[in-house]
Amino acid sequence: MTQSPPAAIDTVDMTWPPPPFRTPVSPVVDADGVRRFEGITYATSPGYRPRLLDVHVPAGEGPFPVVVWIHGGGWLDGDRRYPPPTVPVELLHGSVLGAGLALVSIDYRHSLEAPFPAQLHDVKAAIRYVRQFATELGLDPDRLGVWGESAGGHLAALAGVVGADTPDAAALEGTHGVGAGDTAVRAVVDWYGVSDLVTLSEHPMPAFPPLPGGDEFPDPYEALLGASVAESLELARAASPVTYAVEGSDPPPFLLVHGTLDGLVPYSQSEELAAALTKAGGEVLLTPVEDADHIFLGSPDIGRIVADSVAFLARHLGV
């Protein structure tokens, strides 16, 4: 006698292609009332790892203003869960949540997975996702800022200056994840990010130690663009935040924080972006960290830098 297959098989979702994102599931609630949504898939593409984000929401009644944190790593490395080694994760998370802000930490495709503008597409997709599911996550979609360090600072700056009215906006916004929607931000904190890849190409790169196995560490700018700056000037300009900080662009408020002795991304990069934003009529605060190298190495007061950055975001997000 032939038996029928179990009824549960009839309920399996066999849709194709796979969904471009996943809806949030119930959060984990900590003893202090903080709600944590971890490992949400905000975008998928065949052949690539799913792009994930974590959401940490303060205890209490929302909706809460939200800060999207974008990690660094030369666009080649990094992880949404870990700030730079000079900034303890407890300090970063605790400072943001303690100010009454929600924190969204995102991953994005690294440059050897996909060259620019894939990284900006992912940032924009994460912002669209946060707005699409703001109610479920307890967030205020109208009070959203971005904060990044190094490569993440560059992407945060791009998120601030690239919008729906930007020339070639469709190519820069992308359609990953939640394929359409508002990606404007209310404030930007950019820690020692690249602002102009063309002028930066004149700055000698420091020597990186070889990778395990003896392979050379990839040139981060060539990896981002898929070729040298000289070979891809048009793309280098498209990947440079200063390109979009022009008269009439109406940029959001920016806080730029940069070590004056940064040997990887020179302090002049933030000076250049500050000048462009000011000329565009934007509000910009450039804060030098005296005698500090990249990731603020050498600074004795990381706590103050974090506190000032959180205060800037809280002020402009209406906390």
PDB file of C-alpha atoms in Angstrom:
ATOM      1  CA  MET A   1       0.000   0.000   0.000  1.00  0.00           C
ATOM      2  CA  THR A   2       1.453   3.353  -1.036  1.00  0.00           C
ATOM      3  CA  GLN A   3       1.508   5.984   1.689  1.00  0.00           C
ATOM      4  CA  SER A   4       1.000   9.698   1.048  1.00  0.00           C
ATOM      5  CA  PRO A   5       3.933  11.982   1.903  1.00  0.00           C
ATOM      6  CA  PRO A   6       3.717  13.827   5.222  1.00  0.00           C
ATOM      7  CA  ALA A   7       1.408  16.810   5.079  1.00  0.00           C
ATOM      8  CA  ALA A   8       4.236  19.130   6.261  1.00  0.00           C
ATOM      9  CA  ILE A   9       5.971  18.751   2.910  1.00  0.00           C
ATOM     10  CA  ASP A  10       3.054  20.532   1.276  1.00  0.00           C
ATOM     11  CA  THR A  11       3.863  23.677   3.292  1.00  0.00           C
ATOM     12  CA  VAL A  12       7.512  23.982   2.282  1.00  0.00           C
ATOM     13  CA  ASP A  13       8.215  27.306   0.547  1.00  0.00           C
ATOM     14  CA  MET A  14       9.583  26.448  -2.895  1.00  0.00           C
ATOM     15  CA  THR A  15       9.592  29.989  -4.296  1.00  0.00           C
ATOM     16  CA  TRP A  16      12.382  30.856  -6.711  1.00  0.00           C
ATOM     17  CA  PRO A  17      14.519  32.890  -6.792  1.00  0.00           C
ATOM     18  CA  PRO A  18      15.204  33.020  -3.045  1.00  0.00           C
ATOM     19  CA  PRO A  19      13.817  36.097  -1.274  1.00  0.00           C
ATOM     20  CA  PRO A  20      16.026  39.215  -1.498  1.00  0.00           C
ATOM     21  CA  PHE A  21      15.860  39.700   2.298  1.00  0.00           C
ATOM     22  CA  ARG A  22      14.422  38.077   5.430  1.00  0.00           C
ATOM     23  CA  THR A  23      11.906  39.631   7.800  1.00  0.00           C
ATOM     24  CA  PRO A  24      12.970  40.157  11.434  1.00  0.00           C
ATOM     25  CA  VAL A  25      12.293  37.452  13.985  1.00  0.00           C
ATOM     26  CA  SER A  26      11.580  38.005  17.674  1.00  0.00           C
ATOM     27  CA  PRO A  27      14.445  39.623  19.585  1.00  0.00           C
ATOM     28  CA  VAL A  28      16.438  38.359  22.524  1.00  0.00           C
ATOM     29  CA  VAL A  29      15.703  40.575  25.536  1.00  0.00           C
ATOM     30  CA  ASP A  30      18.571  41.146  27.956  1.00  0.00           C
ATOM     31  CA  ALA A  31      18.133  41.482  31.697  1.00  0.00           C
ATOM     32  CA  ASP A  32      18.431  45.255  31.378  1.00  0.00           C
ATOM     33  CA  GLY A  33      15.615  45.367  28.818  1.00  0.00           C
ATOM     34  CA  VAL A  34      17.814  45.894  25.742  1.00  0.00           C
ATOM     35  CA  ARG A  35      16.356  44.049  22.742  1.00  0.00           C
ATOM     36  CA  ARG A  36      18.786  42.368  20.348  1.00  0.00           C
ATOM     37  CA  PHE A  37      17.939  41.233  16.822  1.00  0.00           C
ATOM     38  CA  GLU A  38      21.054  39.433  15.617  1.00  0.00           C
ATOM     39  CA  GLY A  39      22.048  38.165  12.193  1.00  0.00           C
ATOM     40  CA  ILE A  40      19.126  39.537  10.176  1.00  0.00           C
ATOM     41  CA  THR A  41      19.574  38.970   6.441  1.00  0.00           C
ATOM     42  CA  TYR A  42      18.943  42.367   4.873  1.00  0.00           C
ATOM     43  CA  ALA A  43      20.076  41.461   1.345  1.00  0.00           C
ATOM     44  CA  THR A  44      20.946  38.398  -0.708  1.00  0.00           C
ATOM     45  CA  SER A  45      22.507  37.893  -4.127  1.00  0.00           C
ATOM     46  CA  PRO A  46      23.252  34.555  -5.829  1.00  0.00           C
ATOM     47  CA  GLY A  47      26.927  33.697  -5.445  1.00  0.00           C
ATOM     48  CA  TYR A  48      27.542  35.970  -2.430  1.00  0.00           C
ATOM     49  CA  ARG A  49      27.250  35.459   1.304  1.00  0.00           C
ATOM     50  CA  PRO A  50      24.032  36.924   2.744  1.00  0.00           C
ATOM     51  CA  ARG A  51      24.499  40.453   4.073  1.00  0.00           C
ATOM     52  CA  LEU A  52      23.638  40.573   7.756  1.00  0.00           C
ATOM     53  CA  LEU A  53      22.870  43.236  10.309  1.00  0.00           C
ATOM     54  CA  ASP A  54      22.353  43.336  14.068  1.00  0.00           C
ATOM     55  CA  VAL A  55      19.929  45.681  15.825  1.00  0.00           C
ATOM     56  CA  HIS A  56      20.304  46.698  19.480  1.00  0.00           C
ATOM     57  CA  VAL A  57      17.341  48.680  20.836  1.00  0.00           C
ATOM     58  CA  PRO A  58      17.382  50.465  24.213  1.00  0.00           C
ATOM     59  CA  ALA A  59      14.989  49.481  26.980  1.00  0.00           C
ATOM     60  CA  GLY A  60      11.820  51.506  27.171  1.00  0.00           C
ATOM     61  CA  GLU A  61       9.182  52.884  24.886  1.00  0.00           C
ATOM     62  CA  GLY A  62      10.161  53.563  21.291  1.00  0.00           C
ATOM     63  CA  PRO A  63      10.380  54.234  18.534  1.00  0.00           C
ATOM     64  CA  PHE A  64      14.043  55.149  18.954  1.00  0.00           C
ATOM     65  CA  PRO A  65      16.315  57.163  16.678  1.00  0.00           C
ATOM     66  CA  VAL A  66      18.835  54.874  15.039  1.00  0.00           C
ATOM     67  CA  VAL A  67      22.534  54.921  14.210  1.00  0.00           C
ATOM     68  CA  VAL A  68      23.833  52.639  11.446  1.00  0.00           C
ATOM     69  CA  TRP A  69      27.416  51.580  12.277  1.00  0.00           C
ATOM     70  CA  ILE A  70      29.688  50.673   9.312  1.00  0.00           C
ATOM     71  CA  HIS A  71      32.900  48.802  10.111  1.00  0.00           C
ATOM     72  CA  GLY A  72      36.319  49.435   8.611  1.00  0.00           C
ATOM     73  CA  GLY A  73      38.970  47.105   7.237  1.00  0.00           C
ATOM     74  CA  GLY A  74      40.128  48.647   3.982  1.00  0.00           C
ATOM     75  CA  TRP A  75      36.976  47.318   2.246  1.00  0.00           C
ATOM     76  CA  LEU A  76      38.856  43.976   2.314  1.00  0.00           C
ATOM     77  CA  ASP A  77      38.155  42.808   5.840  1.00  0.00           C
ATOM     78  CA  GLY A  78      36.125  43.582   8.940  1.00  0.00           C
ATOM     79  CA  ASP A  79      32.983  42.432  10.680  1.00  0.00           C
ATOM     80  CA  ARG A  80      29.858  44.201  11.870  1.00  0.00           C
ATOM     81  CA  ARG A  81      30.357  42.829  15.402  1.00  0.00           C
ATOM     82  CA  TYR A  82      33.742  44.401  16.079  1.00  0.00           C
ATOM     83  CA  PRO A  83      34.844  48.053  16.240  1.00  0.00           C
ATOM     84  CA  PRO A  84      38.541  48.847  15.713  1.00  0.00           C
ATOM     85  CA  PRO A  85      40.794  47.329  18.413  1.00  0.00           C
ATOM     86  CA  THR A  86      41.261  50.731  20.055  1.00  0.00           C
ATOM     87  CA  VAL A  87      37.512  50.972  20.779  1.00  0.00           C
ATOM     88  CA  PRO A  88      36.054  48.323  23.133  1.00  0.00           C
ATOM     89  CA  VAL A  89      32.749  47.001  21.829  1.00  0.00           C
ATOM     90  CA  GLU A  90      31.185  47.579  25.264  1.00  0.00           C
ATOM     91  CA  LEU A  91      32.167  51.248  25.046  1.00  0.00           C
ATOM     92  CA  LEU A  92      30.699  51.739  21.583  1.00  0.00           C
ATOM     93  CA  HIS A  93      27.461  49.860  22.192  1.00  0.00           C
ATOM     94  CA  GLY A  94      26.984  51.155  25.720  1.00  0.00           C
ATOM     95  CA  SER A  95      27.527  54.775  24.711  1.00  0.00           C
ATOM     96  CA  VAL A  96      25.028  54.613  21.846  1.00  0.00           C
ATOM     97  CA  LEU A  97      22.318  52.778  23.790  1.00  0.00           C
ATOM     98  CA  GLY A  98      22.919  54.890  26.895  1.00  0.00           C
ATOM     99  CA  ALA A  99      22.158  58.001  24.861  1.00  0.00           C
ATOM    100  CA  GLY A 100      18.738  56.650  23.898  1.00  0.00           C
ATOM    101  CA  LEU A 101      19.796  55.639  20.390  1.00  0.00           C
ATOM    102  CA  ALA A 102      19.328  52.261  18.728  1.00  0.00           C
ATOM    103  CA  LEU A 103      22.377  50.750  17.040  1.00  0.00           C
ATOM    104  CA  VAL A 104      22.318  48.870  13.734  1.00  0.00           C
ATOM    105  CA  SER A 105      25.642  47.237  12.805  1.00  0.00           C
ATOM    106  CA  ILE A 106      25.966  46.026   9.221  1.00  0.00           C
ATOM    107  CA  ASP A 107      28.166  43.814   7.095  1.00  0.00           C
ATOM    108  CA  TYR A 108      28.750  44.595   3.430  1.00  0.00           C
ATOM    109  CA  ARG A 109      30.471  42.868   0.525  1.00  0.00           C
ATOM    110  CA  HIS A 110      34.240  43.131   0.633  1.00  0.00           C
ATOM    111  CA  SER A 111      36.055  44.460  -2.392  1.00  0.00           C
ATOM    112  CA  LEU A 112      37.432  41.095  -3.543  1.00  0.00           C
ATOM    113  CA  GLU A 113      33.873  39.776  -3.537  1.00  0.00           C
ATOM    114  CA  ALA A 114      32.624  42.691  -5.631  1.00  0.00           C
ATOM    115  CA  PRO A 115      34.195  46.053  -6.493  1.00  0.00           C
ATOM    116  CA  PHE A 116      32.638  49.459  -5.938  1.00  0.00           C
ATOM    117  CA  PRO A 117      29.773  50.415  -5.931  1.00  0.00           C
ATOM    118  CA  ALA A 118      28.741  47.095  -4.329  1.00  0.00           C
ATOM    119  CA  GLN A 119      29.702  48.372  -0.873  1.00  0.00           C
ATOM    120  CA  LEU A 120      27.555  51.500  -1.227  1.00  0.00           C
ATOM    121  CA  HIS A 121      24.697  49.413  -2.627  1.00  0.00           C
ATOM    122  CA  ASP A 122      24.796  47.332   0.553  1.00  0.00           C
ATOM    123  CA  VAL A 123      24.815  50.352   2.848  1.00  0.00           C
ATOM    124  CA  LYS A 124      21.842  51.779   0.975  1.00  0.00           C
ATOM    125  CA  ALA A 125      20.082  48.406   1.138  1.00  0.00           C
ATOM    126  CA  ALA A 126      20.588  48.283   4.913  1.00  0.00           C
ATOM    127  CA  ILE A 127      19.096  51.761   5.303  1.00  0.00           C
ATOM    128  CA  ARG A 128      16.076  50.779   3.191  1.00  0.00           C
ATOM    129  CA  TYR A 129      15.654  47.633   5.290  1.00  0.00           C
ATOM    130  CA  VAL A 130      15.717  49.571   8.551  1.00  0.00           C
ATOM    131  CA  ARG A 131      13.034  51.912   7.256  1.00  0.00           C
ATOM    132  CA  GLN A 132      10.927  49.066   5.829  1.00  0.00           C
ATOM    133  CA  PHE A 133      10.853  47.222   9.167  1.00  0.00           C
ATOM    134  CA  ALA A 134      11.132  50.171  11.541  1.00  0.00           C
ATOM    135  CA  THR A 135       7.868  49.343  13.306  1.00  0.00           C
ATOM    136  CA  GLU A 136       8.823  45.709  13.948  1.00  0.00           C
ATOM    137  CA  LEU A 137      12.262  46.775  15.207  1.00  0.00           C
ATOM    138  CA  GLY A 138      11.067  49.648  17.388  1.00  0.00           C
ATOM    139  CA  LEU A 139      12.915  52.302  15.372  1.00  0.00           C
ATOM    140  CA  ASP A 140      12.067  55.777  14.146  1.00  0.00           C
ATOM    141  CA  PRO A 141      12.593  55.733  10.365  1.00  0.00           C
ATOM    142  CA  ASP A 142      12.727  59.529  10.193  1.00  0.00           C
ATOM    143  CA  ARG A 143      15.636  59.884  12.637  1.00  0.00           C
ATOM    144  CA  LEU A 144      18.479  57.879  11.146  1.00  0.00           C
ATOM    145  CA  GLY A 145      22.203  58.655  11.095  1.00  0.00           C
ATOM    146  CA  VAL A 146      25.306  56.808   9.941  1.00  0.00           C
ATOM    147  CA  TRP A 147      28.679  56.357  11.645  1.00  0.00           C
ATOM    148  CA  GLY A 148      31.691  54.590  10.207  1.00  0.00           C
ATOM    149  CA  GLU A 149      35.413  54.194  10.704  1.00  0.00           C
ATOM    150  CA  SER A 150      38.112  54.030   8.006  1.00  0.00           C
ATOM    151  CA  ALA A 151      36.538  52.198   5.037  1.00  0.00           C
ATOM    152  CA  GLY A 152      33.264  52.450   6.937  1.00  0.00           C
ATOM    153  CA  GLY A 153      33.810  56.184   7.383  1.00  0.00           C
ATOM    154  CA  HIS A 154      34.196  56.505   3.619  1.00  0.00           C
ATOM    155  CA  LEU A 155      30.938  54.595   3.101  1.00  0.00           C
ATOM    156  CA  ALA A 156      29.151  56.641   5.768  1.00  0.00           C
ATOM    157  CA  ALA A 157      30.251  59.834   4.009  1.00  0.00           C
ATOM    158  CA  LEU A 158      28.999  58.487   0.683  1.00  0.00           C
ATOM    159  CA  ALA A 159      25.682  57.553   2.296  1.00  0.00           C
ATOM    160  CA  GLY A 160      25.398  61.152   3.462  1.00  0.00           C
ATOM    161  CA  VAL A 161      26.149  62.860   0.159  1.00  0.00           C
ATOM    162  CA  VAL A 162      24.616  60.426  -2.362  1.00  0.00           C
ATOM    163  CA  GLY A 163      20.858  60.672  -2.621  1.00  0.00           C
ATOM    164  CA  ALA A 164      17.912  60.481  -4.941  1.00  0.00           C
ATOM    165  CA  ASP A 165      18.850  63.761  -6.653  1.00  0.00           C
ATOM    166  CA  THR A 166      22.509  62.848  -7.185  1.00  0.00           C
ATOM    167  CA  PRO A 167      23.585  62.449 -10.832  1.00  0.00           C
ATOM    168  CA  ASP A 168      23.658  58.714 -11.667  1.00  0.00           C
ATOM    169  CA  ALA A 169      21.647  58.083  -8.492  1.00  0.00           C
ATOM    170  CA  ALA A 170      20.170  54.826  -9.789  1.00  0.00           C
ATOM    171  CA  ALA A 171      23.618  53.329 -10.356  1.00  0.00           C
ATOM    172  CA  LEU A 172      24.791  54.402  -6.894  1.00  0.00           C
ATOM    173  CA  GLU A 173      21.686  53.491  -4.882  1.00  0.00           C
ATOM    174  CA  GLY A 174      21.357  49.954  -6.229  1.00  0.00           C
ATOM    175  CA  THR A 175      18.319  47.713  -5.897  1.00  0.00           C
ATOM    176  CA  HIS A 176      19.539  45.019  -3.484  1.00  0.00           C
ATOM    177  CA  GLY A 177      17.386  43.843  -0.601  1.00  0.00           C
ATOM    178  CA  VAL A 178      14.396  46.134  -0.223  1.00  0.00           C
ATOM    179  CA  GLY A 179      14.734  47.359  -3.764  1.00  0.00           C
ATOM    180  CA  ALA A 180      13.442  50.908  -3.454  1.00  0.00           C
ATOM    181  CA  GLY A 181      12.885  53.538  -0.806  1.00  0.00           C
ATOM    182  CA  ASP A 182      14.317  56.557   0.958  1.00  0.00           C
ATOM    183  CA  THR A 183      18.014  56.303   1.899  1.00  0.00           C
ATOM    184  CA  ALA A 184      18.567  59.866   3.142  1.00  0.00           C
ATOM    185  CA  VAL A 185      20.285  60.277   6.526  1.00  0.00           C
ATOM    186  CA  ARG A 186      20.019  63.046   9.133  1.00  0.00           C
ATOM    187  CA  ALA A 187      23.665  63.065  10.312  1.00  0.00           C
ATOM    188  CA  VAL A 188      27.053  61.515   9.515  1.00  0.00           C
ATOM    189  CA  VAL A 189      30.039  60.685  11.720  1.00  0.00           C
ATOM    190  CA  ASP A 190      33.110  59.830   9.662  1.00  0.00           C
ATOM    191  CA  TRP A 191      36.182  58.616  11.539  1.00  0.00           C
ATOM    192  CA  TYR A 192      39.343  58.920   9.382  1.00  0.00           C
ATOM    193  CA  GLY A 193      37.654  57.907   6.137  1.00  0.00           C
ATOM    194  CA  VAL A 194      38.855  58.366   2.572  1.00  0.00           C
ATOM    195  CA  SER A 195      37.259  61.344   0.831  1.00  0.00           C
ATOM    196  CA  ASP A 196      39.117  61.616  -2.492  1.00  0.00           C
ATOM    197  CA  LEU A 197      40.675  58.538  -4.054  1.00  0.00           C
ATOM    198  CA  VAL A 198      42.360  60.593  -6.759  1.00  0.00           C
ATOM    199  CA  THR A 199      44.365  62.800  -4.401  1.00  0.00           C
ATOM    200  CA  LEU A 200      44.915  59.860  -2.061  1.00  0.00           C
ATOM    201  CA  SER A 201      46.641  57.933  -4.865  1.00  0.00           C
ATOM    202  CA  GLU A 202      49.504  60.446  -4.550  1.00  0.00           C
ATOM    203  CA  HIS A 203      50.060  59.350  -0.936  1.00  0.00           C
ATOM    204  CA  PRO A 204      52.474  56.403  -0.655  1.00  0.00           C
ATOM    205  CA  MET A 205      50.911  53.282   0.800  1.00  0.00           C
ATOM    206  CA  PRO A 206      52.604  51.829   3.883  1.00  0.00           C
ATOM    207  CA  ALA A 207      54.168  48.380   3.495  1.00  0.00           C
ATOM    208  CA  PHE A 208      51.855  45.647   4.710  1.00  0.00           C
ATOM    209  CA  PRO A 209      53.280  42.356   6.021  1.00  0.00           C
ATOM    210  CA  PRO A 210      52.607  39.340   3.801  1.00  0.00           C
ATOM    211  CA  LEU A 211      49.569  37.201   4.409  1.00  0.00           C
ATOM    212  CA  PRO A 212      49.868  33.683   5.825  1.00  0.00           C
ATOM    213  CA  GLY A 213      51.307  31.554   3.054  1.00  0.00           C
ATOM    214  CA  GLY A 214      53.422  34.397   1.721  1.00  0.00           C
ATOM    215  CA  ASP A 215      50.859  36.117  -0.497  1.00  0.00           C
ATOM    216  CA  GLU A 216      51.083  39.891  -0.704  1.00  0.00           C
ATOM    217  CA  PHE A 217      48.363  41.944   0.954  1.00  0.00           C
ATOM    218  CA  PRO A 218      46.162  43.399  -1.809  1.00  0.00           C
ATOM    219  CA  ASP A 219      46.294  47.111  -2.516  1.00  0.00           C
ATOM    220  CA  PRO A 220      42.993  48.244  -0.927  1.00  0.00           C
ATOM    221  CA  TYR A 221      42.303  50.978  -3.472  1.00  0.00           C
ATOM    222  CA  GLU A 222      42.961  48.757  -6.485  1.00  0.00           C
ATOM    223  CA  ALA A 223      40.803  46.061  -4.929  1.00  0.00           C
ATOM    224  CA  LEU A 224      37.972  48.532  -4.339  1.00  0.00           C
ATOM    225  CA  LEU A 225      38.035  49.823  -7.919  1.00  0.00           C
ATOM    226  CA  GLY A 226      39.076  46.626  -9.680  1.00  0.00           C
ATOM    227  CA  ALA A 227      42.062  48.472 -11.184  1.00  0.00           C
ATOM    228  CA  SER A 228      44.504  51.206 -10.256  1.00  0.00           C
ATOM    229  CA  VAL A 229      43.236  54.741  -9.741  1.00  0.00           C
ATOM    230  CA  ALA A 230      45.123  55.839 -12.866  1.00  0.00           C
ATOM    231  CA  GLU A 231      43.370  53.147 -14.896  1.00  0.00           C
ATOM    232  CA  SER A 232      39.914  53.924 -13.498  1.00  0.00           C
ATOM    233  CA  LEU A 233      39.777  57.664 -12.867  1.00  0.00           C
ATOM    234  CA  GLU A 234      36.056  57.921 -13.582  1.00  0.00           C
ATOM    235  CA  LEU A 235      35.218  55.176 -11.083  1.00  0.00           C
ATOM    236  CA  ALA A 236      37.675  56.648  -8.546  1.00  0.00           C
ATOM    237  CA  ARG A 237      35.824  59.948  -8.734  1.00  0.00           C
ATOM    238  CA  ALA A 238      32.482  58.159  -8.445  1.00  0.00           C
ATOM    239  CA  ALA A 239      33.767  56.457  -5.274  1.00  0.00           C
ATOM    240  CA  SER A 240      34.949  59.761  -3.722  1.00  0.00           C
ATOM    241  CA  PRO A 241      32.592  61.618  -1.346  1.00  0.00           C
ATOM    242  CA  VAL A 242      34.039  65.006  -2.381  1.00  0.00           C
ATOM    243  CA  THR A 243      32.571  64.449  -5.846  1.00  0.00           C
ATOM    244  CA  TYR A 244      29.055  64.877  -4.465  1.00  0.00           C
ATOM    245  CA  ALA A 245      29.659  67.633  -1.892  1.00  0.00           C
ATOM    246  CA  VAL A 246      28.849  70.433  -4.326  1.00  0.00           C
ATOM    247  CA  GLU A 247      26.673  73.539  -4.353  1.00  0.00           C
ATOM    248  CA  GLY A 248      23.017  72.617  -4.176  1.00  0.00           C
ATOM    249  CA  SER A 249      23.656  69.096  -2.804  1.00  0.00           C
ATOM    250  CA  ASP A 250      22.236  69.982   0.664  1.00  0.00           C
ATOM    251  CA  PRO A 251      24.418  67.607   2.689  1.00  0.00           C
ATOM    252  CA  PRO A 252      23.400  66.579   6.227  1.00  0.00           C
ATOM    253  CA  PRO A 253      25.526  67.657   9.224  1.00  0.00           C
ATOM    254  CA  PHE A 254      28.922  65.939   9.322  1.00  0.00           C
ATOM    255  CA  LEU A 255      31.366  65.245  12.143  1.00  0.00           C
ATOM    256  CA  LEU A 256      34.836  64.330  10.844  1.00  0.00           C
ATOM    257  CA  VAL A 257      37.320  62.953  13.394  1.00  0.00           C
ATOM    258  CA  HIS A 258      40.857  62.160  12.239  1.00  0.00           C
ATOM    259  CA  GLY A 259      44.289  61.570  13.741  1.00  0.00           C
ATOM    260  CA  THR A 260      46.795  64.197  12.685  1.00  0.00           C
ATOM    261  CA  LEU A 261      49.550  61.577  12.305  1.00  0.00           C
ATOM    262  CA  ASP A 262      47.465  59.050  10.369  1.00  0.00           C
ATOM    263  CA  GLY A 263      49.941  57.196   8.177  1.00  0.00           C
ATOM    264  CA  LEU A 264      47.356  55.215   6.227  1.00  0.00           C
ATOM    265  CA  VAL A 265      44.680  57.789   5.410  1.00  0.00           C
ATOM    266  CA  PRO A 266      46.277  61.230   5.819  1.00  0.00           C
ATOM    267  CA  TYR A 267      44.517  63.914   7.852  1.00  0.00           C
ATOM    268  CA  SER A 268      44.333  66.013   4.692  1.00  0.00           C
ATOM    269  CA  GLN A 269      41.587  63.701   3.426  1.00  0.00           C
ATOM    270  CA  SER A 270      39.224  64.962   6.118  1.00  0.00           C
ATOM    271  CA  GLU A 271      40.368  68.526   5.541  1.00  0.00           C
ATOM    272  CA  GLU A 272      39.480  68.143   1.873  1.00  0.00           C
ATOM    273  CA  LEU A 273      36.015  66.794   2.632  1.00  0.00           C
ATOM    274  CA  ALA A 274      35.380  69.480   5.259  1.00  0.00           C
ATOM    275  CA  ALA A 275      36.237  72.182   2.739  1.00  0.00           C
ATOM    276  CA  ALA A 276      33.938  70.665   0.105  1.00  0.00           C
ATOM    277  CA  LEU A 277      31.035  70.294   2.547  1.00  0.00           C
ATOM    278  CA  THR A 278      31.461  73.861   3.772  1.00  0.00           C
ATOM    279  CA  LYS A 279      31.491  75.150   0.193  1.00  0.00           C
ATOM    280  CA  ALA A 280      28.311  73.150  -0.442  1.00  0.00           C
ATOM    281  CA  GLY A 281      26.636  74.989   2.440  1.00  0.00           C
ATOM    282  CA  GLY A 282      26.667  72.061   4.843  1.00  0.00           C
ATOM    283  CA  GLU A 283      27.282  72.032   8.576  1.00  0.00           C
ATOM    284  CA  VAL A 284      30.600  70.320   9.258  1.00  0.00           C
ATOM    285  CA  LEU A 285      32.769  69.930  12.341  1.00  0.00           C
ATOM    286  CA  LEU A 286      36.333  68.730  11.774  1.00  0.00           C
ATOM    287  CA  THR A 287      37.972  67.440  14.945  1.00  0.00           C
ATOM    288  CA  PRO A 288      41.706  66.649  14.816  1.00  0.00           C
ATOM    289  CA  VAL A 289      43.035  64.046  17.229  1.00  0.00           C
ATOM    290  CA  GLU A 290      46.500  65.351  17.908  1.00  0.00           C
ATOM    291  CA  ASP A 291      49.442  62.963  17.485  1.00  0.00           C
ATOM    292  CA  ALA A 292      47.146  60.001  16.744  1.00  0.00           C
ATOM    293  CA  ASP A 293      47.681  57.489  13.950  1.00  0.00           C
ATOM    294  CA  HIS A 294      45.032  55.446  12.138  1.00  0.00           C
ATOM    295  CA  ILE A 295      42.288  54.011  14.402  1.00  0.00           C
ATOM    296  CA  PHE A 296      43.363  56.718  16.889  1.00  0.00           C
ATOM    297  CA  LEU A 297      46.474  54.820  17.920  1.00  0.00           C
ATOM    298  CA  GLY A 298      48.364  57.006  20.362  1.00  0.00           C
ATOM    299  CA  SER A 299      45.332  58.863  21.658  1.00  0.00           C
ATOM    300  CA  PRO A 300      44.933  58.692  25.443  1.00  0.00           C
ATOM    301  CA  ASP A 301      41.225  59.542  25.389  1.00  0.00           C
ATOM    302  CA  ILE A 302      39.241  57.165  23.209  1.00  0.00           C
ATOM    303  CA  GLY A 303      36.306  57.499  25.598  1.00  0.00           C
ATOM    304  CA  ARG A 304      36.013  61.225  24.920  1.00  0.00           C
ATOM    305  CA  ILE A 305      36.136  60.680  21.141  1.00  0.00           C
ATOM    306  CA  VAL A 306      33.308  58.151  21.387  1.00  0.00           C
ATOM    307  CA  ALA A 307      31.285  60.373  23.733  1.00  0.00           C
ATOM    308  CA  ASP A 308      31.628  63.410  21.459  1.00  0.00           C
ATOM    309  CA  SER A 309      30.574  61.347  18.436  1.00  0.00           C
ATOM    310  CA  VAL A 310      27.509  59.980  20.223  1.00  0.00           C
ATOM    311  CA  ALA A 311      26.587  63.467  21.456  1.00  0.00           C
ATOM    312  CA  PHE A 312      26.767  64.810  17.896  1.00  0.00           C
ATOM    313  CA  LEU A 313      24.447  62.067  16.650  1.00  0.00           C
ATOM    314  CA  ALA A 314      22.049  62.440  19.567  1.00  0.00           C
ATOM    315  CA  ARG A 315      21.796  66.184  19.000  1.00  0.00           C
ATOM    316  CA  HIS A 316      21.049  65.877  15.301  1.00  0.00           C
ATOM    317  CA  LEU A 317      18.693  62.913  15.705  1.00  0.00           C
ATOM    318  CA  GLY A 318      16.590  64.772  18.232  1.00  0.00           C
ATOM    319  CA  VAL A 319      17.255  62.846  21.432  1.00  0.00           C
TER     320      VAL A 319
END
